[in-house]
Amino acid sequence: MKLKGLDYLNISEHFSDEEILVQHSVRDYVDSELQPIIEEHFKNGTFPAEKIKEMANLGLLGINLPNKYGCAGLSHTAYGLACQELERCDSGIRSFVSVQGSLVMYPIFAFGSDEQKENWLPRLASGDTIGCFGLTEPDYGSNPGGMITRAVKTKNGYTLNGSKMWITNGSVADVAIVWAKTEDEVIHGFIVETDRDGFDAPEMKNKWSLRASVTAELILENVEIPEENMLPGVSGLKGPLSCLTQARYGIGWGTIGAAMAMYETALKYANERIQFGKSISSFQMTQEKLVWILSEITKGQLLAMQAGRNKDRNVLRHQQISMLKRNNTWVARETARLAREILGANGISGEYPIMRHMMNIESVYTYEGTHDMHTLVLGDDITGIPAYR
Amino acid sequence: MKICVLIKQVPDTDSVIKISNDQKSIEMEGITLATNESDSYALEEALLLKEDQGGEVTVLSLGGESCQQVLKDALAKGADKAIHLDDDDYKDLDILSAAKVMVNVLKDKEFDIIFSGLQSDDIGNAQLGLIMAELLDTSHASLVMGTEILDEKTIKVKQELEGGWFQWSELDLPASITIQSGLNKPRYASLRGIMMMKRKPLESIKVSELNLENTSSKSFVHKLYIPQKTKETVFIQGSADQVVDGLIEKLTNEIKVL
């Protein structure tokens, strides 16, 4: 079986039939149901909430989590291919799925009690419940360990106080995974229902990126939660960072999808646009741009595929995910500029997806670990010197 | 209700078609293969009937190894079993011979309904369902836009006629029915369905091992070519009324858009 779309090196042969069928099914769904509406949502700054149920029915929420919780139980490689196809449409759509699956369902699955898993995972998989992930704070982005959100022990549970910034799905979420320090300065994860007294999630407006995705601030003012809402299986910064590792893995695949969309648009445009009596694809400088993009996407596909294989064998190191996220997001960012140049003035038009992807990728370049932070993670890995401390 | 759906793998409609040097086939390099469009609607109609009436859906495809892709896709969408009639030379079979190969495998399976797409997007014979009905001695309806099971022996079908007319007919079962695109909304394979697919039976039968007689092709491709695009500009002369009359006449009778 063959992957749909760009596969210059014939890497299809390295994927199982199931994985390729996932790519086909998600691509068909995205092309028919999401591509026709995404521009309008992006323009209006709205998330296509009307599609949540469809995406859940397709199995996109918690793709790589077990069947018994209502999830598809597919390989991590299949999850990656799905992220690629979703971000080929829009980074905001992929972000929604990443947050729900990797940042909300994953920590409950990995660190939650049996009761928490049985209570929350089926509802989150079905899309009946939407989740968000609260880690970043106004003054603590790349340095989340400095967070000031506090969980103070009470007789029956905890009282949470603090604020979180740049929270995807924040204002539409029914539940938030909030990371806070207890009195012993240790970070813990808490499941916080968003209808609790003292919880507020004002939407952050005026974004010029990820406009088809909801971003909010979380304000926690004396929010009381019961003891059983704490995630029992993890303490310390490794809890939230392990969730981000899951999400970054999906981003590493997703951004290649965005680059594919821009490459396909630029190649088609270059073949059809006539200047000086011939298509602009016949000019050497256009060909050089297209070949650069094609080569970098192909290398990015190989990187993603091997990361997927490592993850499926449970040997993928977080530093390798840093390489995946850092490289492939950079490829998408550079592709946006080259594709825009190939389309000339039309490159800035909403008739084509280039500027939308370009604006989105600026967020993706920074969120879930900035490009520079991943550089330093890799620098630390090869030299043993953590330059960010 | 036992339903069989005949599915063909064809080049995806977005594929760029290039003709081989011998001018008798197309270059397959770089072609994405997909389920024939009207067969997707036939499968969906079968799955809807199964969900409504109970029973099972078997999908069958004739072709090389690659056509297992469309069978697996159908299993992932909800079909229960698949039969692959493995024959790399199937493209050289005429439609009657292809139908005979399929009938040889289907004749003892006692299907209530055999669905197929109205026609294939590549060769476009639009005869398979009709021939199957003749060879299996079943009822037949073509261009079907709707189905309704009346009882275990009867199906009611809505057929598309010329000029925007429709006709409802009642057929005795078993029946061979060809489906027109657009009568339903084909589902996407859910990711859970894809996981369950590998646990469903996919039987592969080598056509060469069936020892069939009289299945050699009676028709052959002589030459393939891409139709030449031509442009013609016609100036309609005369007064404004004459120009309008002339334009309406052409739009009505030549271009047939009015």
XYZ file of C-alpha atoms in Angstrom:
647
model
C 0.000 0.000 0.000
C 1.128 3.552 -0.678
C 0.842 6.752 1.303
C -1.238 9.463 -0.306
C 0.568 12.610 -1.384
C 4.245 13.395 -1.228
C 6.489 10.333 -0.903
C 9.572 11.108 -2.978
C 11.737 8.359 -1.455
C 9.032 5.668 -1.503
C 8.958 5.370 2.263
C 5.472 3.838 2.056
C 7.039 0.390 2.122
C 8.162 1.004 5.710
C 4.626 1.540 7.006
C 2.119 -1.163 7.914
C -1.214 -1.446 6.125
C -2.960 -0.131 9.249
C -0.743 2.926 9.371
C -1.298 3.714 5.706
C -5.058 3.254 6.060
C -4.964 5.745 8.952
C -3.202 8.267 6.741
C -5.718 7.687 3.940
C -8.732 7.938 6.207
C -7.581 11.069 8.032
C -6.540 12.719 4.750
C -9.888 11.933 3.126
C -11.725 13.280 6.169
C -9.608 16.434 6.344
C -9.886 17.155 2.614
C -13.663 16.715 2.546
C -14.744 18.069 5.919
C -12.111 20.484 7.255
C -10.299 22.066 4.300
C -13.507 23.665 2.941
C -14.192 25.486 6.240
C -10.765 26.207 7.682
C -10.093 29.530 5.920
C -13.349 30.994 7.191
C -12.684 29.899 10.762
C -9.147 31.252 10.607
C -10.409 34.552 9.233
C -13.075 34.809 11.937
C -10.779 33.635 14.713
C -13.040 30.697 15.621
C -12.396 27.020 16.297
C -14.579 24.589 14.287
C -16.242 23.157 17.397
C -18.971 21.682 15.204
C -16.380 19.147 14.017
C -15.331 17.849 17.441
C -17.828 14.991 17.439
C -16.843 13.918 13.923
C -13.169 13.928 14.851
C -13.942 11.889 17.968
C -16.030 9.390 15.989
C -13.164 8.989 13.561
C -10.995 8.099 16.569
C -8.664 11.110 16.537
C -8.806 11.747 20.290
C -6.315 9.553 22.131
C -5.331 7.620 19.003
C -2.476 5.707 20.660
C -4.226 4.939 23.962
C -5.838 1.530 24.658
C -9.173 0.286 23.303
C -10.609 -0.284 26.754
C -10.921 3.471 27.257
C -12.698 3.961 23.924
C -9.491 4.834 22.071
C -8.152 3.383 18.826
C -5.070 1.727 20.342
C -2.945 2.438 17.276
C 0.828 2.689 17.015
C 2.667 5.927 17.759
C 3.640 5.998 14.099
C -0.037 5.963 13.113
C -0.638 8.808 15.571
C 2.176 10.724 13.896
C 0.688 10.230 10.439
C -2.666 11.490 11.709
C -0.970 14.616 13.120
C 0.715 15.149 9.752
C -2.620 15.055 7.964
C -4.351 17.327 10.485
C -1.626 19.971 10.334
C -1.603 19.728 6.548
C -4.984 21.421 7.053
C -4.120 23.752 9.931
C -1.857 23.816 12.995
C -4.859 24.859 15.097
C -6.714 21.630 14.303
C -3.654 19.536 15.102
C -3.149 21.547 18.302
C -6.674 20.692 19.447
C -6.057 16.972 18.919
C -2.566 17.159 20.479
C -3.851 18.877 23.600
C -6.775 16.516 24.077
C -4.752 13.357 23.401
C -1.222 14.085 24.546
C -1.659 16.732 27.228
C -4.967 15.758 28.847
C -5.674 12.078 28.152
C -2.025 10.994 28.317
C -1.302 12.307 31.861
C -4.550 10.775 33.136
C -3.601 7.498 31.429
C 0.034 7.565 32.582
C -0.282 9.078 36.063
C -3.963 8.735 36.974
C -5.658 6.273 39.326
C -7.871 3.544 37.882
C -10.924 5.564 38.938
C -9.601 8.679 37.193
C -8.889 6.727 34.002
C -12.293 5.069 33.943
C -14.056 8.316 34.759
C -12.302 10.641 32.339
C -10.735 8.794 29.403
C -13.899 7.474 27.677
C -15.539 10.925 27.933
C -12.454 12.621 26.525
C -12.147 10.033 23.713
C -15.771 10.557 22.694
C -15.355 14.338 22.588
C -18.186 14.761 25.119
C -15.618 16.319 27.439
C -12.941 18.754 26.277
C -9.710 19.217 28.174
C -6.869 21.706 28.450
C -3.392 21.669 29.992
C -2.217 24.391 32.363
C 1.549 24.633 32.764
C 2.894 27.892 31.263
C 2.528 30.992 33.441
C 2.901 34.687 32.598
C 6.421 34.769 34.054
C 7.433 31.147 33.508
C 7.529 29.902 29.922
C 10.769 28.103 29.064
C 11.415 27.741 32.799
C 8.238 26.047 34.049
C 10.006 24.812 37.196
C 9.751 28.340 38.568
C 5.947 28.295 38.526
C 4.137 30.147 41.275
C 0.739 28.442 41.092
C 0.178 26.807 44.467
C -1.847 23.862 45.782
C -2.344 24.154 49.526
C -3.491 21.058 51.405
C -6.880 21.336 53.081
C -8.832 18.908 55.202
C -10.494 17.222 52.213
C -8.191 18.101 49.336
C -6.394 21.141 47.943
C -6.927 24.849 47.347
C -5.431 26.097 44.072
C -4.277 29.655 43.414
C -2.415 31.048 40.402
C -2.727 31.814 36.722
C -1.745 30.055 33.511
C -1.160 31.628 30.090
C -1.424 30.566 26.438
C -3.719 27.640 27.194
C -5.048 25.942 24.054
C -8.747 24.948 24.403
C -8.796 26.850 27.732
C -12.120 28.659 27.402
C -13.975 25.696 25.862
C -12.607 23.052 28.229
C -14.707 21.100 30.717
C -11.640 19.943 32.573
C -8.098 21.260 33.034
C -4.925 19.406 33.960
C -3.315 22.044 36.182
C 0.276 21.754 37.344
C 0.963 23.425 40.692
C 3.457 23.307 43.541
C 2.454 21.933 46.904
C 3.828 23.397 50.117
C 6.985 21.272 49.868
C 7.779 23.025 46.517
C 7.127 19.809 44.543
C 5.098 20.022 41.316
C 1.931 17.885 41.099
C -0.811 17.487 38.501
C -4.457 18.154 39.380
C -7.651 17.383 37.491
C -9.740 20.551 37.794
C -13.330 20.699 36.540
C -13.703 24.126 34.969
C -17.120 24.788 36.532
C -15.631 24.914 40.032
C -15.988 28.163 41.960
C -12.987 30.432 41.519
C -12.006 29.024 38.109
C -12.106 31.427 35.175
C -10.768 31.089 31.619
C -10.985 34.340 29.648
C -10.190 33.861 25.961
C -7.036 35.581 24.728
C -8.003 37.686 21.724
C -5.954 39.577 19.169
C -3.820 36.618 18.062
C -2.434 36.659 14.544
C -1.522 32.985 14.657
C -3.441 29.769 15.390
C -6.594 31.762 14.803
C -8.644 28.582 14.269
C -7.725 27.440 17.780
C -8.972 28.753 21.103
C -6.339 30.170 23.464
C -7.151 31.310 26.977
C -5.741 32.362 30.296
C -6.608 30.195 33.304
C -7.264 32.051 36.545
C -7.490 29.978 39.709
C -8.663 31.883 42.746
C -9.158 29.694 45.819
C -10.366 26.768 43.701
C -11.221 23.878 46.020
C -10.702 20.365 44.688
C -11.023 17.012 46.464
C -8.027 14.846 47.308
C -8.916 12.329 44.599
C -8.405 14.951 41.874
C -4.630 14.868 42.275
C -2.768 12.675 39.766
C -1.152 10.122 42.076
C 1.403 8.641 39.713
C 3.934 11.441 39.324
C 5.575 14.300 41.170
C 8.117 16.867 40.032
C 8.744 18.558 36.706
C 9.048 15.237 34.869
C 5.240 14.963 35.034
C 4.388 17.898 32.792
C 7.561 17.502 30.732
C 6.703 13.899 29.860
C 3.317 15.111 28.578
C 5.020 17.764 26.474
C 7.323 15.091 25.089
C 4.236 13.254 23.802
C 2.827 16.404 22.249
C 6.129 17.488 20.714
C 6.380 14.120 19.032
C 3.059 14.874 17.298
C 4.249 18.366 16.376
C 7.334 16.887 14.709
C 5.028 14.990 12.359
C 2.449 17.753 12.088
C 4.749 20.492 10.874
C 5.851 18.273 7.985
C 2.166 18.165 7.039
C 2.019 21.969 6.990
C 5.160 22.035 4.837
C 3.598 19.477 2.461
C 0.526 21.683 2.027
C 2.701 24.676 1.162
C 4.944 22.662 -1.163
C 1.976 21.229 -3.061
C 0.464 24.711 -3.372
C 3.751 26.228 -4.580
C 4.470 23.445 -7.089
C 0.985 23.658 -8.596
C 1.166 27.446 -8.749
C 4.642 27.399 -10.317
C 3.461 24.989 -13.019
C 0.408 27.089 -13.848
C 1.753 30.640 -13.530
C 2.947 31.918 -16.897
C 5.542 34.723 -17.115
C 7.675 35.606 -20.134
C 5.665 33.067 -22.119
C 6.403 30.024 -19.965
C 5.583 28.566 -16.575
C 7.629 29.995 -13.715
C 8.490 26.394 -12.767
C 10.759 26.406 -15.812
C 13.008 29.039 -14.203
C 16.056 27.770 -12.352
C 15.530 29.938 -9.270
C 11.999 28.590 -8.813
C 13.221 25.038 -9.270
C 15.939 25.593 -6.666
C 13.326 26.695 -4.114
C 11.045 23.759 -4.880
C 13.908 21.269 -4.689
C 15.071 22.698 -1.352
C 11.577 22.302 0.085
C 11.155 18.797 -1.353
C 14.513 17.665 0.032
C 13.886 19.074 3.499
C 10.368 17.598 3.689
C 11.740 14.219 2.629
C 14.464 14.363 5.303
C 11.826 15.437 7.803
C 9.661 12.456 6.865
C 12.579 10.093 7.483
C 13.282 11.739 10.838
C 9.646 11.449 11.870
C 9.374 7.858 10.678
C 12.446 6.699 12.626
C 11.290 8.614 15.714
C 7.967 6.788 15.366
C 9.660 3.419 15.104
C 11.776 4.206 18.181
C 8.687 5.296 20.073
C 6.810 2.151 19.097
C 9.715 0.152 20.542
C 9.714 2.391 23.628
C 13.310 3.507 23.049
C 12.704 7.086 21.880
C 14.681 9.543 24.021
C 13.268 12.996 24.726
C 16.371 14.555 23.166
C 15.530 12.782 19.904
C 12.045 14.292 20.095
C 13.693 17.693 20.561
C 15.585 17.076 17.314
C 12.349 16.039 15.568
C 10.327 19.029 16.770
C 13.158 21.517 16.258
C 14.105 20.392 12.765
C 10.675 19.821 11.259
C 9.176 23.033 12.621
C 12.145 24.926 11.187
C 11.577 23.189 7.829
C 7.950 24.321 7.855
C 8.955 27.872 8.798
C 11.522 28.130 5.997
C 9.119 26.452 3.566
C 6.514 29.125 4.318
C 8.863 31.878 3.209
C 10.031 30.110 0.058
C 6.510 29.077 -0.917
C 5.323 32.654 -0.391
C 8.123 33.887 -2.675
C 7.158 31.378 -5.380
C 3.556 32.592 -5.289
C 4.718 36.198 -5.551
C 2.004 38.694 -4.637
C -0.564 35.900 -4.614
C 1.378 34.363 -1.734
C -0.133 36.865 0.688
C -3.688 36.241 -0.487
C -6.224 34.257 1.536
C -6.971 32.416 -1.713
C -3.925 30.284 -0.893
C -3.023 28.675 2.442
C 0.562 29.976 2.591
C 0.138 32.976 4.907
C -2.172 31.025 7.212
C 0.432 28.310 7.652
C 3.209 30.907 7.918
C 1.390 32.683 10.748
C 0.588 29.401 12.490
C 4.135 28.106 12.352
C 5.391 31.161 14.250
C 3.475 29.833 17.269
C 4.520 26.262 16.718
C 8.157 27.405 16.499
C 7.817 28.763 20.020
C 5.303 26.635 21.868
C 6.016 23.231 23.423
C 9.644 24.217 23.866
C 11.089 27.006 21.769
C 13.437 26.264 18.898
C 16.281 27.679 20.975
C 15.427 25.585 24.037
C 15.458 22.412 21.950
C 18.834 23.504 20.581
C 20.120 23.715 24.138
C 18.572 20.363 25.084
C 20.493 18.779 22.202
C 23.622 20.776 23.091
C 23.394 19.461 26.630
C 22.929 15.911 25.330
C 26.095 15.924 23.214
C 28.363 17.990 25.487
C 27.007 17.253 28.924
C 26.780 20.999 29.565
C 23.289 22.416 30.217
C 23.740 25.922 28.774
C 20.286 27.081 29.921
C 21.126 26.857 33.614
C -29.214 -10.529 4.866
C -26.088 -11.669 3.010
C -24.684 -8.910 0.857
C -21.699 -8.929 -1.483
C -20.129 -5.731 -2.798
C -17.917 -5.854 -5.896
C -15.118 -3.336 -5.566
C -12.582 -2.243 -8.144
C -9.290 -0.496 -7.560
C -8.745 2.333 -10.038
C -6.365 5.284 -10.418
C -7.338 8.099 -8.065
C -9.245 10.791 -9.934
C -6.532 13.339 -9.029
C -3.848 11.225 -10.728
C -2.009 12.613 -13.735
C -2.529 10.005 -16.447
C 0.364 9.237 -18.790
C 0.058 6.726 -21.622
C 2.730 4.005 -21.921
C 5.000 3.843 -24.964
C 3.045 0.894 -26.402
C -0.098 3.099 -26.306
C -2.099 0.217 -24.826
C -1.907 0.948 -21.117
C -1.162 3.801 -18.729
C 2.033 4.388 -16.757
C 1.386 3.178 -13.205
C 4.489 4.833 -11.720
C 3.348 7.667 -9.469
C -0.339 6.757 -9.767
C -2.264 6.630 -6.490
C -4.811 3.821 -6.490
C -8.169 4.136 -4.787
C -11.606 2.557 -4.546
C -13.756 3.221 -7.605
C -16.057 6.091 -6.652
C -19.450 4.473 -7.213
C -18.222 1.290 -5.494
C -17.708 3.395 -2.331
C -21.388 4.327 -2.460
C -22.311 0.675 -3.068
C -20.326 -0.347 0.015
C -21.977 2.346 2.120
C -25.435 1.217 0.988
C -24.535 -2.364 1.933
C -23.280 -1.293 5.371
C -26.425 0.766 5.987
C -28.625 -2.222 5.053
C -26.599 -4.479 7.342
C -26.963 -2.017 10.222
C -30.696 -1.855 9.596
C -31.437 -5.513 8.817
C -28.558 -7.456 10.358
C -26.480 -9.926 8.396
C -23.034 -9.640 6.904
C -21.233 -7.833 4.126
C -18.567 -9.512 1.970
C -16.424 -7.472 -0.384
C -14.809 -8.944 -3.482
C -12.194 -7.534 -5.805
C -10.472 -8.913 -8.898
C -6.948 -7.714 -9.606
C -3.303 -7.788 -8.627
C -1.941 -7.803 -5.095
C -2.353 -4.030 -4.760
C -6.134 -4.317 -4.804
C -6.032 -5.788 -1.311
C -5.764 -2.122 -0.302
C -9.360 -1.397 -1.292
C -10.526 -4.603 0.393
C -8.763 -3.691 3.640
C -10.247 -0.216 3.445
C -13.715 -1.786 3.108
C -13.057 -4.110 6.067
C -11.940 -1.099 8.124
C -15.197 0.671 7.237
C -17.285 -2.247 8.496
C -17.381 -5.066 5.929
C -17.092 -8.490 7.582
C -15.148 -10.557 5.043
C -13.100 -9.980 1.920
C -12.320 -12.135 -1.103
C -9.403 -11.209 -3.318
C -9.418 -12.835 -6.754
C -5.725 -12.560 -7.410
C -4.930 -12.041 -11.073
C -2.257 -9.660 -12.289
C -3.586 -9.984 -15.832
C -7.123 -8.890 -14.972
C -6.792 -5.678 -16.973
C -6.674 -7.793 -20.106
C -9.957 -9.530 -19.308
C -13.077 -8.283 -21.039
C -16.035 -7.562 -18.782
C -17.846 -10.822 -19.571
C -14.773 -12.882 -18.733
C -14.202 -10.899 -15.508
C -17.827 -11.515 -14.526
C -17.440 -15.261 -15.190
C -14.417 -15.404 -12.889
C -16.384 -13.676 -10.122
C -19.468 -15.833 -10.650
C -17.388 -18.969 -10.298
C -16.539 -17.930 -6.754
C -19.882 -16.348 -5.817
C -22.345 -18.887 -7.265
C -22.488 -21.149 -4.204
C -22.411 -18.431 -1.564
C -26.139 -17.612 -1.720
C -25.945 -13.842 -1.456
C -29.269 -12.013 -1.186
C -27.877 -8.891 -2.828
C -24.824 -8.245 -4.977
C -24.048 -4.541 -5.091
C -21.641 -2.973 -7.530
C -20.887 0.573 -8.592
C -22.636 1.806 -11.711
C -19.416 1.853 -13.692
C -15.678 1.951 -13.169
C -13.826 5.245 -13.367
C -11.089 3.726 -15.536
C -12.620 1.485 -18.205
C -16.250 2.503 -17.739
C -17.971 -0.615 -19.091
C -21.051 -0.169 -16.836
C -22.017 -3.792 -17.526
C -20.754 -5.879 -14.603
C -23.898 -5.817 -12.445
C -26.110 -6.633 -15.423
C -23.937 -9.549 -16.540
C -23.738 -10.878 -12.978
C -27.544 -10.914 -12.820
C -27.716 -12.848 -16.077
C -25.050 -15.388 -15.124
C -26.471 -15.923 -11.631
C -30.093 -15.747 -12.797
C -31.093 -13.004 -10.349
C -33.174 -9.833 -10.557
C -31.381 -6.685 -11.668
C -31.666 -2.920 -11.428
C -29.183 -0.310 -12.637
C -28.643 3.356 -11.760
C -30.056 2.827 -8.293
C -30.367 5.906 -6.082
C -32.149 4.377 -3.083
C -32.978 1.007 -1.538
C -35.514 -0.289 0.930
C -35.946 -3.873 2.122
C -39.678 -4.716 2.089
C -39.376 -8.294 3.353
C -36.865 -11.093 3.202
C -37.772 -11.825 -0.413
C -38.253 -8.304 -1.805
C -36.261 -5.108 -2.199
C -37.620 -1.779 -3.408
C -35.223 0.355 -5.419
C -35.303 3.928 -6.692
C -33.788 4.238 -10.153
C -32.658 7.354 -11.949
C -34.235 7.817 -15.368
C -33.516 10.365 -18.080
C -34.532 13.992 -17.666
C -34.506 14.090 -13.855
C -37.198 11.424 -13.445
C -37.085 8.622 -10.882
C -38.785 5.240 -10.818
C -39.480 2.950 -7.855
C -39.451 -0.790 -8.575
C -39.817 -3.915 -6.471
C -37.397 -6.734 -7.168
C -37.358 -10.312 -5.967
C -34.281 -11.304 -4.060
C -31.629 -12.370 -4.827
C -30.751 -9.337 -6.925
C -27.743 -7.743 -8.567
C -27.973 -3.975 -8.163
C -25.698 -1.262 -9.537
C -25.404 1.893 -7.479
C -25.200 5.458 -8.748
C -22.850 7.828 -6.892
C -24.449 10.310 -4.531
C -27.249 8.241 -2.931
C -25.612 8.258 0.507
C -22.535 9.664 2.272
C -19.736 7.084 2.325
C -18.194 6.846 5.785
C -14.539 7.312 6.598
C -12.712 4.329 8.037
C -12.590 4.984 11.771
C -9.240 4.430 13.441
C -10.806 1.722 15.641
C -12.199 0.099 12.505
C -8.703 0.088 11.038
C -7.400 -1.695 14.142
C -10.190 -4.294 13.889
C -9.564 -4.812 10.165
C -6.601 -7.119 10.642
C -8.724 -9.563 12.639
C -11.226 -9.978 9.782
C -10.834 -12.719 7.150
C -9.342 -11.786 3.786
C -9.340 -14.820 1.503
C -7.026 -14.683 -1.480
C -7.779 -16.993 -4.407
C -5.416 -17.337 -7.372
C -7.534 -17.075 -10.512
C -5.037 -19.266 -12.373
C -5.715 -22.076 -9.906
C -9.483 -22.050 -10.522
C -8.908 -23.854 -13.861
C -11.667 -21.902 -15.553
C -12.525 -22.412 -19.210
C -13.685 -19.793 -21.681
C -12.394 -16.845 -19.685
C -9.797 -15.655 -22.151
C -10.528 -12.154 -23.273
C -12.543 -11.638 -26.438
C -11.710 -7.942 -26.727
C -8.370 -6.161 -26.771
C -7.170 -2.586 -26.355
C -5.959 -1.388 -29.730
C -4.772 2.100 -28.792
C -5.085 4.609 -25.936
C -4.756 8.351 -26.487
C -5.494 11.599 -24.668
C -8.240 13.494 -26.502
C -6.999 16.654 -28.168
C -8.429 19.846 -26.698
C -9.745 22.169 -29.400
C -11.112 25.689 -29.233
C -13.595 27.229 -31.593
C -14.886 30.796 -31.440
C -18.202 31.552 -33.116
C -19.381 35.108 -33.720
C -23.149 35.449 -33.792
C -23.963 38.268 -36.189
C -27.083 40.395 -36.580
C -29.333 42.637 -34.501
C -29.494 42.362 -30.723
C -32.620 40.159 -30.972
C -30.987 37.905 -33.569
C -27.836 37.579 -31.416
C -29.928 36.673 -28.347
C -31.976 34.123 -30.334
C -28.824 32.643 -31.807
C -27.164 32.416 -28.389
C -30.194 30.735 -26.808
C -30.389 28.306 -29.692
C -26.754 27.287 -29.192
C -27.034 27.058 -25.400
C -30.157 24.931 -25.738
C -29.334 22.592 -28.584
C -25.557 22.464 -28.930
C -24.135 23.063 -25.467
C -27.310 21.818 -23.745
C -27.057 23.909 -20.614
C -30.545 25.440 -20.885
